[in-house]
Coordinates of C-alpha atoms in Angstrom, one line a residue:
Chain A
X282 CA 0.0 0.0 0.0
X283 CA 1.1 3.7 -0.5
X284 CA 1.3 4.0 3.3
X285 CA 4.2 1.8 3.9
X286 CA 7.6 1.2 3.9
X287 CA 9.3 -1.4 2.0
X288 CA 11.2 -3.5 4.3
X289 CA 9.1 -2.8 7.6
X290 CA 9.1 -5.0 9.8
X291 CA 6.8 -8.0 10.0
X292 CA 4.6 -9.8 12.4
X293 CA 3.0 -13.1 11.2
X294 CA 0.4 -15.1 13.0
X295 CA -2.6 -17.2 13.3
X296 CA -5.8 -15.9 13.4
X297 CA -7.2 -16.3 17.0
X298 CA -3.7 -15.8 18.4
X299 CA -2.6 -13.3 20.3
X300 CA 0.1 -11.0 18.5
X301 CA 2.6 -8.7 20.5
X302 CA 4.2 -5.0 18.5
X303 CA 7.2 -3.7 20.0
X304 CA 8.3 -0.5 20.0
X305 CA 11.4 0.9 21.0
X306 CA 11.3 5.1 22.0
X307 CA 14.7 7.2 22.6
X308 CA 14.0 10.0 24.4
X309 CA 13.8 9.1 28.2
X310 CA 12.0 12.5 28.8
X311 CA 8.8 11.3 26.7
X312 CA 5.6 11.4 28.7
X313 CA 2.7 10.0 26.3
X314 CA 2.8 7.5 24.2
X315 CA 0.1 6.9 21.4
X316 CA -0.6 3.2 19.1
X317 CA -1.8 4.1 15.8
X318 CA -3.3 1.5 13.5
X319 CA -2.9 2.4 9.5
X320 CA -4.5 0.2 6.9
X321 CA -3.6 0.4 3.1
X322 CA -4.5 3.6 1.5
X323 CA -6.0 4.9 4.6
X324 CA -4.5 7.4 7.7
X325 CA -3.0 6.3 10.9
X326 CA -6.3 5.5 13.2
X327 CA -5.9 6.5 17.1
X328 CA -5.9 2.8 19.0
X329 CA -5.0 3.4 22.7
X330 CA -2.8 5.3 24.6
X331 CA -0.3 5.4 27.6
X332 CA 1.1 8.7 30.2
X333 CA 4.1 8.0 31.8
X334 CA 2.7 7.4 34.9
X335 CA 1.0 4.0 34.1
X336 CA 2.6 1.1 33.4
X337 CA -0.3 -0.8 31.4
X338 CA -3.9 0.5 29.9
X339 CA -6.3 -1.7 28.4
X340 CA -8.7 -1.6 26.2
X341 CA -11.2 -3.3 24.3
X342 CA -9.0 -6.5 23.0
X343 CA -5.8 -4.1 23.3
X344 CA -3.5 -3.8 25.9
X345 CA -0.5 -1.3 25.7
X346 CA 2.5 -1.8 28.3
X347 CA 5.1 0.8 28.7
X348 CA 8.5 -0.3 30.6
X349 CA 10.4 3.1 31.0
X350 CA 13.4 1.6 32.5
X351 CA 14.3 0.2 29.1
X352 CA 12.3 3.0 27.0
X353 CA 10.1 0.4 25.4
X354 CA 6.2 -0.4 24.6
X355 CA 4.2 -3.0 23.4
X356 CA 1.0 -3.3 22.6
X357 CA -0.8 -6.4 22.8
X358 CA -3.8 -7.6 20.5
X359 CA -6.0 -10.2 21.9
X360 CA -7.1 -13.0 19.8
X361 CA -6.1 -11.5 16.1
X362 CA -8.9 -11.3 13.3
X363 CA -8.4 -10.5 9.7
X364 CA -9.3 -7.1 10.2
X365 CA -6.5 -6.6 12.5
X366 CA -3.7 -7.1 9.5
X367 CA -2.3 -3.4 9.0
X368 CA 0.7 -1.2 10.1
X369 CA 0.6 -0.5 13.3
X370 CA 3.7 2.2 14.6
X371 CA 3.9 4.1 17.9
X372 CA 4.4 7.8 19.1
X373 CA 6.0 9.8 21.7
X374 CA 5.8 13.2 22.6
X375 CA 6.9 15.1 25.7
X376 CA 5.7 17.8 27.9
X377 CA 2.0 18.3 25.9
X378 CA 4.9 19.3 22.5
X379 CA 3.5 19.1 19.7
X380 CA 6.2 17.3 17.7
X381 CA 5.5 13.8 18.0
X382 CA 7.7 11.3 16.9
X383 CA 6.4 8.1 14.6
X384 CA 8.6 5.2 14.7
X385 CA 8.7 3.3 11.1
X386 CA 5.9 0.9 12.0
X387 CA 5.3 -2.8 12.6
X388 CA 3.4 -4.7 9.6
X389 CA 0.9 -7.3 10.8
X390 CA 0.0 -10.0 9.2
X391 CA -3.3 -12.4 10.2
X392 CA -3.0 -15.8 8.9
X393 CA -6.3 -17.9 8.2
Chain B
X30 CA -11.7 10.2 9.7
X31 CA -13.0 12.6 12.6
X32 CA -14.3 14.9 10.5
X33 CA -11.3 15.7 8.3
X34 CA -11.1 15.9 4.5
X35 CA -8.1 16.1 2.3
X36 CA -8.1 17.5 -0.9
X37 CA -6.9 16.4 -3.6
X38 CA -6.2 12.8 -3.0
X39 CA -3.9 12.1 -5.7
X40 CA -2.2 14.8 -7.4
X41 CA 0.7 14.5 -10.1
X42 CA 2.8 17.6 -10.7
X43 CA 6.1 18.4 -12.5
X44 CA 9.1 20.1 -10.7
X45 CA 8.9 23.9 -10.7
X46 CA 5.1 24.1 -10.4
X47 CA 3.0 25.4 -7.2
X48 CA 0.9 22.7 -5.4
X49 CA -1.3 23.8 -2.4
X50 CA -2.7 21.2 -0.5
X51 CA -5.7 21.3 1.5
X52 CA -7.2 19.9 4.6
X53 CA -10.6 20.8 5.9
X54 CA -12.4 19.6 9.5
X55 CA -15.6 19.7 10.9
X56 CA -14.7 19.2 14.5
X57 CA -13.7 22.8 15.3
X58 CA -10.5 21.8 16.9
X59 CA -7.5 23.8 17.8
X60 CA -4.6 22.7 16.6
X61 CA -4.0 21.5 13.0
X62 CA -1.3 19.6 11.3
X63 CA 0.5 18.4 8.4
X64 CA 3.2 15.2 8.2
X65 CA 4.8 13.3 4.9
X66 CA 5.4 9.8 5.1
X67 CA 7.9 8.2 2.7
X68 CA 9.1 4.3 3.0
X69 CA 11.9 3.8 5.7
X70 CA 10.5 6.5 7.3
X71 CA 7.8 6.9 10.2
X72 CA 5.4 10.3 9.8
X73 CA 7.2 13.5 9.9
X74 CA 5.7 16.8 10.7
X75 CA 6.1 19.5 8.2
X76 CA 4.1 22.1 10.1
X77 CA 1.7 23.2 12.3
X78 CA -0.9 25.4 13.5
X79 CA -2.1 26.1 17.3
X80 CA -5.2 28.6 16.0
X81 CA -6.0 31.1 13.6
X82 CA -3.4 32.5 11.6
X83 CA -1.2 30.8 14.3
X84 CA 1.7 28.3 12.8
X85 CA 5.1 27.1 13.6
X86 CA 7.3 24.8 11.9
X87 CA 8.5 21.2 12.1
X88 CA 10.6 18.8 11.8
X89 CA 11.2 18.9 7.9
X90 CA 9.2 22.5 7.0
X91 CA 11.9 23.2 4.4
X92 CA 10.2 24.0 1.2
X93 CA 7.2 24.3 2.6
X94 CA 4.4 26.9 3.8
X95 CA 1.4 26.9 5.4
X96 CA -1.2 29.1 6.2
X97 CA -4.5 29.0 8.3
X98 CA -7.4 32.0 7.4
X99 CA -10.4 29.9 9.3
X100 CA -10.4 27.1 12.1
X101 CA -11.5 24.6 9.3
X102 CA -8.8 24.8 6.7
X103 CA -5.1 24.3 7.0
X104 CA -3.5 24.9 3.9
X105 CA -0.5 23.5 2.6
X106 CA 1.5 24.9 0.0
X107 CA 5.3 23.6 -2.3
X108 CA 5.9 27.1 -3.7
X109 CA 8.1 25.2 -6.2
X110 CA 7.8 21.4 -6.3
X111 CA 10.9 18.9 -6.1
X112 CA 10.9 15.8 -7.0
X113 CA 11.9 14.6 -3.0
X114 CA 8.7 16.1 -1.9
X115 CA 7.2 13.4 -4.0
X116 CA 5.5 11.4 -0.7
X117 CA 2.3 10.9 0.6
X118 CA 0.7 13.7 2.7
X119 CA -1.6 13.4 5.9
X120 CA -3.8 16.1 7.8
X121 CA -4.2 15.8 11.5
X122 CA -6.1 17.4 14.1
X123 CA -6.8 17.2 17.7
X124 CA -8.6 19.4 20.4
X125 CA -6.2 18.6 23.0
X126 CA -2.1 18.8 22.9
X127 CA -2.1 15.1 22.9
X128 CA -4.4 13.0 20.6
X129 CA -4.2 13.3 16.8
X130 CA -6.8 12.5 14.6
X131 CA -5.8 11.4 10.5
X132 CA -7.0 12.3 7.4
X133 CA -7.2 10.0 4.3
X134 CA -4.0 11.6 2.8
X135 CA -2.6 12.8 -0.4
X136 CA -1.0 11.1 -2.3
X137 CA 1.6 13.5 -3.9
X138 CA 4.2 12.7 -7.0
X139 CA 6.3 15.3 -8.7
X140 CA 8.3 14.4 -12.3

């Protein structure tokens, strides 16, 4: 699709699973962190997000953890469905900026 | 999309020419934005706007202007196209410092 990158990264699995996206953030002094969702041809769709000040936030088959000490989050997708296959890529922004930064993105792939 | 239209959605151009893009909401919200995303790389803000007539730049605003008459439109403008602008374009909004909300995007090639 237009949206994505060429040699993203890839995350195969069977539908029904449960599929884990990692994202690794670099500045220490981000505060929020968002999950976006972006199928082909479309814009990034909001998923869930995390503050600095929780650890884990769930939501409705989503859960997002966020381990500061090692400036990483993952989000977790609870029993995968066909609809879920997309790029999904994380933000971080600090202090209520307004320069967010994207990382490449995760491509997710539901097998039947 | 929340609200939030991009115009147009594809758009070929040679080098040299003007291109204005536009991006129109219906959610009356604040702050306004406009990112590129190219393969290899993850969105990228070009500029942004905190109100009415109200803008600052960002990360990659080279080449680029912006301008913002009414709380609705955000415009988006290559005074004089390049072929490395050639990328796909995406509108955001949000009422709040945090939480962005995506247009369709524009898809954007210059020969």
């Amino acid at each position: 699709g237009e949206n994505v990158g060429l040699h993203l990264p890839t995350l195969s699995v069977q539908e029904g699973d449960n599929s884990i996206i990692n994202c690794a953030y670099s500045n220490s002094a981000s505060d929020y962190f968002i999950w976006y969702k972006q199928e082909s041809g479309k814009g990034p769709q909001f998923i869930i997000d995390i503050r600095s000040n929780m650890d884990k936030r769930q939501g409705q088959r989503v859960t997002v953890l966020l381990n500061k000490t090692v400036k990483h989050l993952s989000l977790q997708i609870a029993a995968t469905q066909p609809g879920d296959s997309a790029v999904y890529f994380c933000a971080e922004n600090e202090n209520y900026g307004q320069n967010f930064v994207f990382g490449p993105g995760t491509r997710l792939s539901v097998l039947p | 999309d929340a609200g939030i239209t991009q115009s147009p959605r594809h758009k070929v151009t040679e080098t040299g020419t003007p291109v204005t893009l536009r991006c129109h909401q219906t959610e009356n919200h604040r702050y306004m934005y406009w990112y590129r995303q190219d393969p290899g790389h993850g969105l990228r803000l070009i500029h942004y706007s905190y109100g009415v007539k109200d803008t600052d730049k960002g990360e990659v605003s080279d080449g680029y202007s912006v301008s913002r008459s009414k709380t609705e439109d955000f415009l988006l403008t290559l005074e004089s196209a390049t072929s490395s602008q050639t990328s796909v374009y995406f509108c955001a909004i949000s009422g709040t410092e945090n939480e962005q909300f995506f247009g369709p995007g524009t898809r954007l090639t210059v020969l």
